[in-house]
Amino acid sequence: MSAPKKLFIKTYGCQMNVYDSERMAEALGGEGYVETKSPDDADMILLNTCHIREKAAEKVYSELGRFKGLKAEKPDLKIGVAGCVAQAEGQEIMRRQPLVDLVVGPQSYHRLPEMEAKAREGEKVLDTDFPEEDKFEKLKNRPKAKRGPTAFLTVQEGCDKFCAFCVVPYTRGAEVSRPADRILREAQDLVERGVREITLLGQNVNAYHGAGPNGDKTLAQLIWELDKVDGLERIRFTTSHPNDMQDDLIEAHGTCAKLMPYLHLPVQAGSDKILKRMNRAHTAESYLRLIERIRAARPDILISGDFIVGFPEETEADFQATLDLVEEVKYGTAYSFKYSTRPGTPAAERPQVDPAEADDRLQRLQALLTKQQREVQDSMVGRDVTVLFEKAGRFPGQMVGKSDYLHAVHVADCDRAIGDLARVRILSSGANSLAGALID
Ligand code: 5AD
Ligand code: SF4
């Protein structure tokens, strides 16, 4: 038997890409590839790219440039670009960077084995179609490899919301939900391989409406089906749009014990003028009322968000409205970005905010969000939480895991194994994690 070929995948961007990279590794595993942690000994390098902000896209070109020497040494090395930059600029990548042998968009990963074979024959291959078939169904699984205790599972892809700043509706296409039975089978399989916590993924995950035996299922109905899977202990989902937060999903946060008290619910901005121009189709007030209802269902829920500052025509007063909204919500964690112009999106055509002004606003917003994050994390001290252990800590006898609220928790003198759940009393709060002790 010939030695296995080696595959190096570098993943940029969101969790969806992490999930897709795993699927690509599995697909190429069927062709005799094993993963390697270093590009130096790879026979194939895949960059799974992100196009959400300009910086993310530019990174791809600089990374590709770095492989020049490697390719000169190893002419058989194949280099591929996958993900959203591949989808958006496939032809351009091939033109700009002759090192690239293969370009594959997010909807075509099941075709990777054929594409790899063509690339091996010296062809340049590009596939950025939006085919009808379910790419996940076509991606064959490796024999049941053991998995860590947490996993992502894509249930929905694409987005029909067309926020004025966002490339996702163009790069990932229209909203498509996977049928519920396939998701349940995949979840069952993950649990058999050691997974205890599943995070359901979708660009607009709470718009999920996948086919079930008696008509379409909502995300809440899917969660209730997953709740019945023995051995699955925790369910999370991301990312949600405020306007798709249906009553049954809000209710599930109060009634489904496996659904974790953590919700990522981006608002982007606090000014109604800006929200309207962003085409968000909600107001600051409607978002705040929604948060109130979610907290009524699950008072201890940790809220997370995304923010954009410096969106075209954002004034200081508009920005102040974002700060006011943040003050009111009190976020447990948040991601904030400076607006980045994405060609082809409606906002790209509008008058831009002075970059120095946008930088200053980003700093001020991040200072407030960091303070809130710290306060929420500190408020855990003295409380009892459940921790799912994910790995050994740096010190002998120490284990590290995540609480229900997704805080990292270090536990000393811990006799539990990876994949165990245990009740832990939180004793202190550090820079980015909590420390606690097992409760007998
Ligand atoms: N500029 C800056 N941030 C953006 N996001 C999406 N598009 C842009 C853009 N053009 C942010 C949003 C979104 C997150 C995934 O990335 O906050 O929720
Ligand atoms: Fe992009 Fe999210 Fe808006 Fe969809 S809902 S267009 S993915 S920001």
Short mmCIF file of C-alpha atoms and ligand atoms in Angstrom, two decimals:
data_model
loop_
_atom_site.label_atom_id
_atom_site.label_comp_id
_atom_site.label_asym_id
_atom_site.label_seq_id
_atom_site.Cartn_x
_atom_site.Cartn_y
_atom_site.Cartn_z
CA MET A 1 0.00 0.00 0.00
CA SER A 2 1.30 3.46 -0.81
CA ALA A 3 1.89 5.96 1.98
CA PRO A 4 -1.13 8.14 2.67
CA LYS A 5 -1.16 11.57 1.08
CA LYS A 6 -1.14 14.46 3.48
CA LEU A 7 -3.69 17.24 3.66
CA PHE A 8 -3.17 20.58 5.39
CA ILE A 9 -6.29 22.68 5.87
CA LYS A 10 -6.22 26.20 7.24
CA THR A 11 -9.58 27.56 8.32
CA TYR A 12 -10.51 31.22 8.50
CA GLY A 13 -13.70 32.88 9.71
CA CYS A 14 -16.79 31.43 11.30
CA GLN A 15 -17.75 28.09 12.83
CA MET A 16 -19.47 27.13 9.60
CA ASN A 17 -16.03 27.05 8.01
CA VAL A 18 -14.69 24.89 10.85
CA TYR A 19 -17.49 22.43 10.17
CA ASP A 20 -16.92 22.56 6.41
CA SER A 21 -13.19 21.94 6.85
CA GLU A 22 -13.98 18.77 8.79
CA ARG A 23 -16.28 17.62 5.99
CA MET A 24 -13.61 18.36 3.36
CA ALA A 25 -11.06 16.36 5.35
CA GLU A 26 -13.54 13.48 5.48
CA ALA A 27 -14.24 13.67 1.75
CA LEU A 28 -10.54 13.62 0.91
CA GLY A 29 -10.00 10.96 3.60
CA GLY A 30 -11.92 8.68 1.24
CA GLU A 31 -9.23 9.41 -1.36
CA GLY A 32 -6.40 8.34 0.96
CA TYR A 33 -5.56 11.68 2.54
CA VAL A 34 -4.72 12.06 6.21
CA GLU A 35 -4.54 15.45 7.88
CA THR A 36 -1.25 17.04 8.83
CA LYS A 37 -0.66 20.03 11.09
CA SER A 38 2.10 21.47 8.93
CA PRO A 39 1.96 22.76 5.36
CA ASP A 40 5.60 21.69 4.89
CA ASP A 41 4.87 17.98 4.56
CA ALA A 42 1.51 18.36 2.79
CA ASP A 43 0.61 16.97 -0.65
CA MET A 44 -2.40 19.22 -0.71
CA ILE A 45 -3.02 22.55 0.99
CA LEU A 46 -6.54 23.91 1.30
CA LEU A 47 -7.31 27.39 2.56
CA ASN A 48 -10.91 27.59 3.72
CA THR A 49 -11.50 31.29 3.45
CA CYS A 50 -13.70 34.06 4.80
CA HIS A 51 -14.99 37.03 2.80
CA ILE A 52 -17.01 38.81 5.46
CA ARG A 53 -14.62 41.75 5.85
CA GLU A 54 -11.95 43.03 3.48
CA LYS A 55 -9.08 42.13 5.82
CA ALA A 56 -10.26 38.54 6.00
CA ALA A 57 -10.16 38.25 2.20
CA GLU A 58 -6.77 39.94 1.82
CA LYS A 59 -5.20 37.46 4.27
CA VAL A 60 -5.80 34.71 1.75
CA TYR A 61 -3.60 36.31 -0.88
CA SER A 62 -0.74 36.94 1.52
CA GLU A 63 -0.99 33.37 2.83
CA LEU A 64 -0.93 31.99 -0.73
CA GLY A 65 2.18 34.01 -1.52
CA ARG A 66 3.95 32.27 1.35
CA PHE A 67 3.55 28.87 -0.30
CA LYS A 68 5.61 29.88 -3.32
CA GLY A 69 8.87 28.36 -2.04
CA LEU A 70 7.12 25.20 -0.96
CA LYS A 71 5.56 24.70 -4.36
CA ALA A 72 8.90 25.28 -6.06
CA GLU A 73 10.42 22.52 -3.92
CA LYS A 74 7.47 20.18 -4.38
CA PRO A 75 5.94 20.51 -7.85
CA ASP A 76 3.37 17.81 -6.98
CA LEU A 77 1.95 19.90 -4.17
CA LYS A 78 -1.62 20.94 -4.95
CA ILE A 79 -3.00 24.18 -3.55
CA GLY A 80 -6.71 24.83 -3.26
CA VAL A 81 -8.86 27.74 -2.12
CA ALA A 82 -12.24 26.93 -0.61
CA GLY A 83 -14.90 28.94 1.21
CA CYS A 84 -16.39 32.34 0.64
CA VAL A 85 -13.43 34.07 -1.06
CA ALA A 86 -13.39 31.15 -3.50
CA GLN A 87 -17.10 31.67 -4.13
CA ALA A 88 -16.84 35.43 -4.57
CA GLU A 89 -13.57 35.76 -6.50
CA GLY A 90 -12.82 32.30 -7.92
CA GLN A 91 -11.70 33.44 -11.37
CA GLU A 92 -9.75 36.34 -9.94
CA ILE A 93 -7.86 34.07 -7.52
CA MET A 94 -6.77 31.87 -10.42
CA ARG A 95 -5.61 34.97 -12.30
CA ARG A 96 -3.94 36.70 -9.38
CA GLN A 97 -2.20 33.65 -7.97
CA PRO A 98 -0.97 31.05 -10.50
CA LEU A 99 0.06 28.75 -7.62
CA VAL A 100 -3.59 27.84 -7.13
CA ASP A 101 -4.67 24.54 -8.71
CA LEU A 102 -8.18 24.30 -7.40
CA VAL A 103 -10.97 26.66 -6.37
CA VAL A 104 -14.05 25.24 -4.67
CA GLY A 105 -17.08 27.17 -3.39
CA PRO A 106 -18.93 26.21 -0.20
CA GLN A 107 -21.70 24.42 -2.08
CA SER A 108 -19.39 22.09 -4.01
CA TYR A 109 -17.34 20.29 -1.35
CA HIS A 110 -18.84 16.92 -2.22
CA ARG A 111 -17.16 17.26 -5.62
CA LEU A 112 -13.70 17.64 -4.08
CA PRO A 113 -12.58 14.04 -4.77
CA GLU A 114 -13.18 14.45 -8.55
CA MET A 115 -11.64 17.90 -8.48
CA GLU A 116 -8.56 16.60 -6.68
CA ALA A 117 -8.15 13.85 -9.29
CA LYS A 118 -8.31 16.41 -12.11
CA ALA A 119 -5.83 18.68 -10.33
CA ARG A 120 -3.47 15.70 -10.00
CA GLU A 121 -3.59 15.38 -13.77
CA GLY A 122 -2.44 18.96 -14.06
CA GLU A 123 -5.77 20.63 -14.75
CA LYS A 124 -6.80 23.89 -13.12
CA VAL A 125 -10.21 23.22 -11.59
CA LEU A 126 -12.88 25.66 -10.48
CA ASP A 127 -16.33 24.86 -9.11
CA THR A 128 -18.44 27.57 -7.54
CA ASP A 129 -21.89 26.33 -8.55
CA PHE A 130 -24.95 26.34 -6.34
CA PRO A 131 -26.17 22.81 -7.09
CA GLU A 132 -29.54 21.46 -5.96
CA GLU A 133 -28.27 18.38 -4.14
CA ASP A 134 -27.45 18.26 -0.41
CA LYS A 135 -23.67 18.44 -0.32
CA PHE A 136 -23.58 17.05 3.21
CA GLU A 137 -25.48 13.92 2.21
CA LYS A 138 -22.96 13.30 -0.57
CA LEU A 139 -19.94 13.74 1.66
CA LYS A 140 -19.06 10.28 2.81
CA ASN A 141 -18.04 9.67 6.38
CA ARG A 142 -14.85 8.02 7.37
CA PRO A 143 -15.22 4.88 9.48
CA LYS A 144 -16.42 5.94 12.88
CA ALA A 145 -13.50 7.96 14.20
CA LYS A 146 -13.72 8.96 17.87
CA ARG A 147 -14.55 12.61 18.38
CA GLY A 148 -14.03 15.17 21.12
CA PRO A 149 -16.95 16.10 23.37
CA THR A 150 -18.16 19.09 21.32
CA ALA A 151 -19.11 19.33 17.67
CA PHE A 152 -20.71 21.66 15.16
CA LEU A 153 -23.55 20.50 12.97
CA THR A 154 -24.74 22.60 10.05
CA VAL A 155 -28.54 22.66 9.80
CA GLN A 156 -29.10 25.65 7.57
CA GLU A 157 -27.02 27.60 5.09
CA GLY A 158 -27.32 30.86 3.27
CA CYS A 159 -29.37 33.92 4.05
CA ASP A 160 -32.30 35.83 2.51
CA LYS A 161 -32.03 38.86 4.78
CA PHE A 162 -29.72 41.00 2.64
CA CYS A 163 -28.39 43.29 5.33
CA ALA A 164 -26.93 46.19 3.35
CA PHE A 165 -23.34 45.54 4.50
CA CYS A 166 -23.20 41.77 4.19
CA VAL A 167 -21.79 39.42 1.53
CA VAL A 168 -23.32 36.24 2.94
CA PRO A 169 -26.44 36.21 0.72
CA TYR A 170 -24.08 36.39 -2.28
CA THR A 171 -21.34 33.99 -1.14
CA ARG A 172 -23.48 31.38 0.63
CA GLY A 173 -26.59 31.90 -1.47
CA ALA A 174 -30.26 31.66 -0.59
CA GLU A 175 -31.43 30.20 2.68
CA VAL A 176 -31.62 26.39 2.60
CA SER A 177 -32.53 24.11 5.52
CA ARG A 178 -31.42 20.48 5.71
CA PRO A 179 -34.11 17.87 6.33
CA ALA A 180 -34.58 17.09 10.02
CA ASP A 181 -34.06 13.31 9.69
CA ARG A 182 -30.58 13.79 8.20
CA ILE A 183 -29.63 16.14 11.00
CA LEU A 184 -30.90 13.67 13.59
CA ARG A 185 -28.93 10.83 11.98
CA GLU A 186 -25.81 12.96 11.97
CA ALA A 187 -26.36 13.94 15.62
CA GLN A 188 -26.83 10.28 16.58
CA ASP A 189 -23.62 9.39 14.80
CA LEU A 190 -21.72 12.19 16.55
CA VAL A 191 -22.98 11.02 19.95
CA GLU A 192 -21.90 7.45 19.17
CA ARG A 193 -18.45 8.84 18.48
CA GLY A 194 -18.21 10.59 21.86
CA VAL A 195 -19.86 13.97 21.30
CA ARG A 196 -21.82 15.37 24.28
CA GLU A 197 -22.55 18.88 23.04
CA ILE A 198 -23.75 19.90 19.60
CA THR A 199 -23.86 23.46 18.28
CA LEU A 200 -26.34 23.77 15.44
CA LEU A 201 -24.96 26.07 12.79
CA GLY A 202 -26.52 28.31 10.21
CA GLN A 203 -25.90 31.81 8.90
CA ASN A 204 -29.49 32.48 9.91
CA VAL A 205 -30.05 29.41 12.05
CA ASN A 206 -33.34 30.37 13.64
CA ALA A 207 -34.93 30.71 10.20
CA TYR A 208 -34.54 26.91 10.06
CA HIS A 209 -37.55 25.22 8.47
CA GLY A 210 -36.30 21.80 7.44
CA ALA A 211 -38.54 19.05 6.15
CA GLY A 212 -39.77 16.59 8.76
CA PRO A 213 -42.14 13.58 8.50
CA ASN A 214 -45.20 15.77 9.22
CA GLY A 215 -44.28 18.96 7.41
CA ASP A 216 -41.55 21.47 8.03
CA LYS A 217 -39.94 21.70 11.44
CA THR A 218 -38.97 24.91 13.21
CA LEU A 219 -35.62 25.17 14.95
CA ALA A 220 -37.36 24.69 18.31
CA GLN A 221 -39.01 21.50 17.05
CA LEU A 222 -35.65 20.25 15.81
CA ILE A 223 -34.12 21.03 19.21
CA TRP A 224 -36.89 19.03 20.92
CA GLU A 225 -36.11 16.07 18.64
CA LEU A 226 -32.43 16.35 19.54
CA ASP A 227 -33.41 16.56 23.20
CA LYS A 228 -34.54 12.92 22.91
CA VAL A 229 -31.11 11.70 21.73
CA ASP A 230 -29.65 9.67 24.61
CA GLY A 231 -26.10 10.65 25.44
CA LEU A 232 -26.43 14.12 23.95
CA GLU A 233 -26.26 16.45 26.94
CA ARG A 234 -26.09 19.95 25.54
CA ILE A 235 -27.54 21.82 22.58
CA ARG A 236 -26.53 25.27 21.34
CA PHE A 237 -27.24 27.15 18.13
CA THR A 238 -25.78 30.10 16.24
CA THR A 239 -26.24 32.64 14.57
CA SER A 240 -29.75 34.00 14.95
CA HIS A 241 -31.57 36.99 13.49
CA PRO A 242 -33.83 38.90 15.91
CA ASN A 243 -36.78 38.75 13.49
CA ASP A 244 -36.70 34.94 13.37
CA MET A 245 -36.81 34.47 17.14
CA GLN A 246 -40.15 32.59 17.17
CA ASP A 247 -42.25 32.06 20.30
CA ASP A 248 -41.54 28.32 20.44
CA LEU A 249 -37.78 28.96 20.41
CA ILE A 250 -38.02 31.54 23.19
CA GLU A 251 -40.15 29.12 25.18
CA ALA A 252 -37.67 26.27 24.63
CA HIS A 253 -35.03 28.34 26.41
CA GLY A 254 -37.18 28.08 29.53
CA THR A 255 -38.27 24.47 29.19
CA CYS A 256 -35.64 22.41 27.36
CA ALA A 257 -33.00 21.37 29.90
CA LYS A 258 -30.46 20.44 27.22
CA LEU A 259 -30.71 23.85 25.53
CA MET A 260 -27.93 25.95 27.05
CA PRO A 261 -28.57 29.41 28.56
CA TYR A 262 -26.57 31.28 25.95
CA LEU A 263 -27.87 33.20 22.95
CA HIS A 264 -25.92 34.96 20.25
CA LEU A 265 -28.32 37.58 18.94
CA PRO A 266 -26.63 40.23 16.79
CA VAL A 267 -28.19 43.69 16.73
CA GLN A 268 -25.40 45.48 14.75
CA ALA A 269 -26.40 49.01 15.83
CA GLY A 270 -28.61 50.94 18.24
CA SER A 271 -29.83 53.78 16.03
CA ASP A 272 -33.10 53.19 14.20
CA LYS A 273 -31.90 55.34 11.31
CA ILE A 274 -28.83 53.14 10.87
CA LEU A 275 -30.77 49.92 11.43
CA LYS A 276 -33.13 50.97 8.66
CA ARG A 277 -30.26 51.75 6.30
CA MET A 278 -28.71 48.42 7.21
CA ASN A 279 -31.98 46.80 6.11
CA ARG A 280 -32.19 45.00 9.43
CA ALA A 281 -36.01 45.23 9.56
CA HIS A 282 -36.06 45.67 13.34
CA THR A 283 -35.69 48.66 15.66
CA ALA A 284 -33.62 49.11 18.78
CA GLU A 285 -36.83 49.05 20.81
CA SER A 286 -38.13 45.83 19.22
CA TYR A 287 -34.74 44.19 19.91
CA LEU A 288 -34.81 45.30 23.54
CA ARG A 289 -38.37 43.99 23.99
CA LEU A 290 -37.27 40.69 22.47
CA ILE A 291 -34.38 40.42 24.93
CA GLU A 292 -36.88 41.09 27.73
CA ARG A 293 -39.08 38.22 26.56
CA ILE A 294 -36.11 35.85 26.27
CA ARG A 295 -34.96 36.79 29.76
CA ALA A 296 -38.48 36.26 31.08
CA ALA A 297 -38.29 32.68 29.72
CA ARG A 298 -34.74 32.08 30.99
CA PRO A 299 -33.63 34.77 33.47
CA ASP A 300 -29.99 33.66 33.69
CA ILE A 301 -29.41 33.49 29.91
CA LEU A 302 -26.13 35.01 28.72
CA ILE A 303 -26.64 37.30 25.74
CA SER A 304 -23.99 37.74 23.08
CA GLY A 305 -24.04 40.08 20.09
CA ASP A 306 -22.38 41.46 16.98
CA PHE A 307 -21.88 45.17 16.29
CA ILE A 308 -20.73 47.25 13.37
CA VAL A 309 -19.46 50.80 13.93
CA GLY A 310 -18.84 53.37 11.24
CA PHE A 311 -21.59 52.14 8.94
CA PRO A 312 -22.10 54.74 6.14
CA GLU A 313 -23.61 57.98 7.44
CA GLU A 314 -23.36 56.94 11.10
CA THR A 315 -23.17 60.14 13.19
CA GLU A 316 -21.85 60.49 16.73
CA ALA A 317 -25.48 60.57 17.92
CA ASP A 318 -26.20 57.32 16.07
CA PHE A 319 -23.16 55.74 17.68
CA GLN A 320 -24.29 56.99 21.08
CA ALA A 321 -27.56 55.09 20.51
CA THR A 322 -25.48 51.90 20.09
CA LEU A 323 -23.74 52.57 23.41
CA ASP A 324 -27.14 53.19 25.05
CA LEU A 325 -28.48 49.90 23.73
CA VAL A 326 -25.41 48.05 25.00
CA GLU A 327 -25.86 49.64 28.44
CA GLU A 328 -29.42 48.44 28.51
CA VAL A 329 -28.79 44.85 27.36
CA LYS A 330 -25.63 44.09 29.33
CA TYR A 331 -23.86 41.60 27.09
CA GLY A 332 -22.00 38.59 28.44
CA THR A 333 -19.81 38.58 25.36
CA ALA A 334 -19.81 40.38 22.02
CA TYR A 335 -18.01 40.80 18.72
CA SER A 336 -17.60 44.28 17.31
CA PHE A 337 -16.22 45.35 13.97
CA LYS A 338 -15.41 48.45 12.03
CA TYR A 339 -17.57 48.64 8.93
CA SER A 340 -15.72 47.16 5.97
CA THR A 341 -16.83 48.03 2.45
CA ARG A 342 -17.80 44.94 0.51
CA PRO A 343 -18.07 45.54 -3.25
CA GLY A 344 -21.47 44.56 -4.62
CA THR A 345 -23.36 45.22 -1.39
CA PRO A 346 -25.76 48.22 -1.24
CA ALA A 347 -23.88 50.00 1.58
CA ALA A 348 -20.70 50.13 -0.50
CA GLU A 349 -22.27 52.92 -2.58
CA ARG A 350 -23.10 55.19 0.37
CA PRO A 351 -21.05 58.02 1.91
CA GLN A 352 -18.41 56.45 4.14
CA VAL A 353 -17.51 57.51 7.67
CA ASP A 354 -14.04 58.93 8.30
CA PRO A 355 -11.86 55.88 9.17
CA ALA A 356 -10.19 57.60 12.15
CA GLU A 357 -13.62 58.43 13.55
CA ALA A 358 -14.73 54.81 13.05
CA ASP A 359 -11.58 53.56 14.82
CA ASP A 360 -12.29 55.81 17.75
CA ARG A 361 -15.89 54.57 17.99
CA LEU A 362 -14.76 50.97 17.81
CA GLN A 363 -12.39 51.55 20.71
CA ARG A 364 -15.08 53.17 22.82
CA LEU A 365 -17.58 50.39 22.07
CA GLN A 366 -15.06 47.68 22.78
CA ALA A 367 -14.12 49.29 26.10
CA LEU A 368 -17.77 49.16 27.16
CA LEU A 369 -18.31 45.61 25.91
CA THR A 370 -15.13 44.37 27.61
CA LYS A 371 -16.24 45.94 30.88
CA GLN A 372 -19.64 44.24 30.61
CA GLN A 373 -18.10 40.92 29.68
CA ARG A 374 -15.86 41.17 32.72
CA GLU A 375 -18.76 42.05 35.02
CA VAL A 376 -20.86 39.14 33.79
CA GLN A 377 -17.93 36.76 34.14
CA ASP A 378 -17.11 38.07 37.65
CA SER A 379 -20.75 37.64 38.68
CA MET A 380 -20.28 33.88 38.27
CA VAL A 381 -18.03 33.73 41.35
CA GLY A 382 -19.80 31.88 44.15
CA ARG A 383 -22.26 30.25 41.75
CA ASP A 384 -22.54 26.57 40.87
CA VAL A 385 -22.38 25.71 37.17
CA THR A 386 -22.17 22.54 35.10
CA VAL A 387 -18.90 22.04 33.25
CA LEU A 388 -18.29 19.81 30.26
CA PHE A 389 -14.60 18.87 30.37
CA GLU A 390 -12.83 19.29 27.03
CA LYS A 391 -9.13 18.89 27.81
CA ALA A 392 -6.44 18.59 30.46
CA GLY A 393 -5.17 21.89 31.88
CA ARG A 394 -1.60 23.11 32.00
CA PHE A 395 -1.06 21.90 35.57
CA PRO A 396 -1.09 18.27 36.77
CA GLY A 397 -4.57 17.21 37.84
CA GLN A 398 -6.20 20.26 36.27
CA MET A 399 -9.04 19.96 33.73
CA VAL A 400 -10.58 22.64 31.52
CA GLY A 401 -14.10 22.79 30.19
CA LYS A 402 -16.99 25.09 29.41
CA SER A 403 -19.83 26.12 31.68
CA ASP A 404 -23.44 26.18 30.52
CA TYR A 405 -22.83 29.89 29.80
CA LEU A 406 -19.83 29.06 27.60
CA HIS A 407 -17.26 30.45 30.03
CA ALA A 408 -13.98 28.53 30.11
CA VAL A 409 -13.57 26.98 33.58
CA HIS A 410 -10.37 25.56 35.08
CA VAL A 411 -10.76 22.94 37.79
CA ALA A 412 -7.80 21.81 39.94
CA ASP A 413 -7.57 18.34 41.56
CA CYS A 414 -10.07 17.11 39.04
CA ASP A 415 -10.51 13.35 38.72
CA ARG A 416 -12.94 13.61 35.80
CA ALA A 417 -12.31 12.58 32.20
CA ILE A 418 -12.68 14.48 28.94
CA GLY A 419 -16.37 14.32 28.01
CA ASP A 420 -17.59 14.18 31.64
CA LEU A 421 -20.04 16.72 32.99
CA ALA A 422 -19.72 17.84 36.60
CA ARG A 423 -21.13 20.43 38.95
CA VAL A 424 -18.51 23.01 39.81
CA ARG A 425 -18.49 25.88 42.30
CA ILE A 426 -16.88 28.98 40.79
CA LEU A 427 -14.17 30.36 43.08
CA SER A 428 -12.50 33.09 41.06
CA SER A 429 -12.58 35.00 37.80
CA GLY A 430 -9.42 35.57 35.75
CA ALA A 431 -8.62 37.45 32.55
CA ASN A 432 -10.49 35.14 30.18
CA SER A 433 -11.62 32.24 32.29
CA LEU A 434 -13.06 31.13 35.60
CA ALA A 435 -11.58 28.78 38.19
CA GLY A 436 -13.66 26.44 40.28
CA ALA A 437 -13.77 23.27 42.35
CA LEU A 438 -15.79 20.09 41.95
CA ILE A 439 -18.85 19.85 44.16
CA ASP A 440 -19.17 16.30 45.50
N1 5AD B 1 -18.19 45.06 7.77
C1 5AD B 1 -18.01 44.85 9.09
N2 5AD B 1 -18.58 43.84 9.76
C2 5AD B 1 -19.38 43.00 9.07
N3 5AD B 1 -20.10 41.93 9.46
C3 5AD B 1 -20.72 41.44 8.38
N4 5AD B 1 -20.43 42.17 7.28
C4 5AD B 1 -19.61 43.16 7.70
C5 5AD B 1 -18.98 44.26 7.04
N5 5AD B 1 -19.15 44.50 5.74
C6 5AD B 1 -20.17 41.47 10.84
C7 5AD B 1 -21.60 41.50 11.37
C8 5AD B 1 -21.99 40.06 11.38
C9 5AD B 1 -20.66 39.39 11.67
C10 5AD B 1 -20.59 37.95 11.34
O1 5AD B 1 -19.74 40.12 10.90
O2 5AD B 1 -21.59 42.05 12.67
O3 5AD B 1 -22.98 39.77 12.36
FE1 SF4 B 2 -25.50 38.75 6.68
FE2 SF4 B 2 -26.53 37.88 9.00
FE3 SF4 B 2 -27.68 39.93 7.69
FE4 SF4 B 2 -27.83 37.44 6.69
S1 SF4 B 2 -28.76 38.21 8.63
S2 SF4 B 2 -27.37 39.29 5.52
S3 SF4 B 2 -25.84 36.61 7.27
S4 SF4 B 2 -25.63 39.89 8.65
#
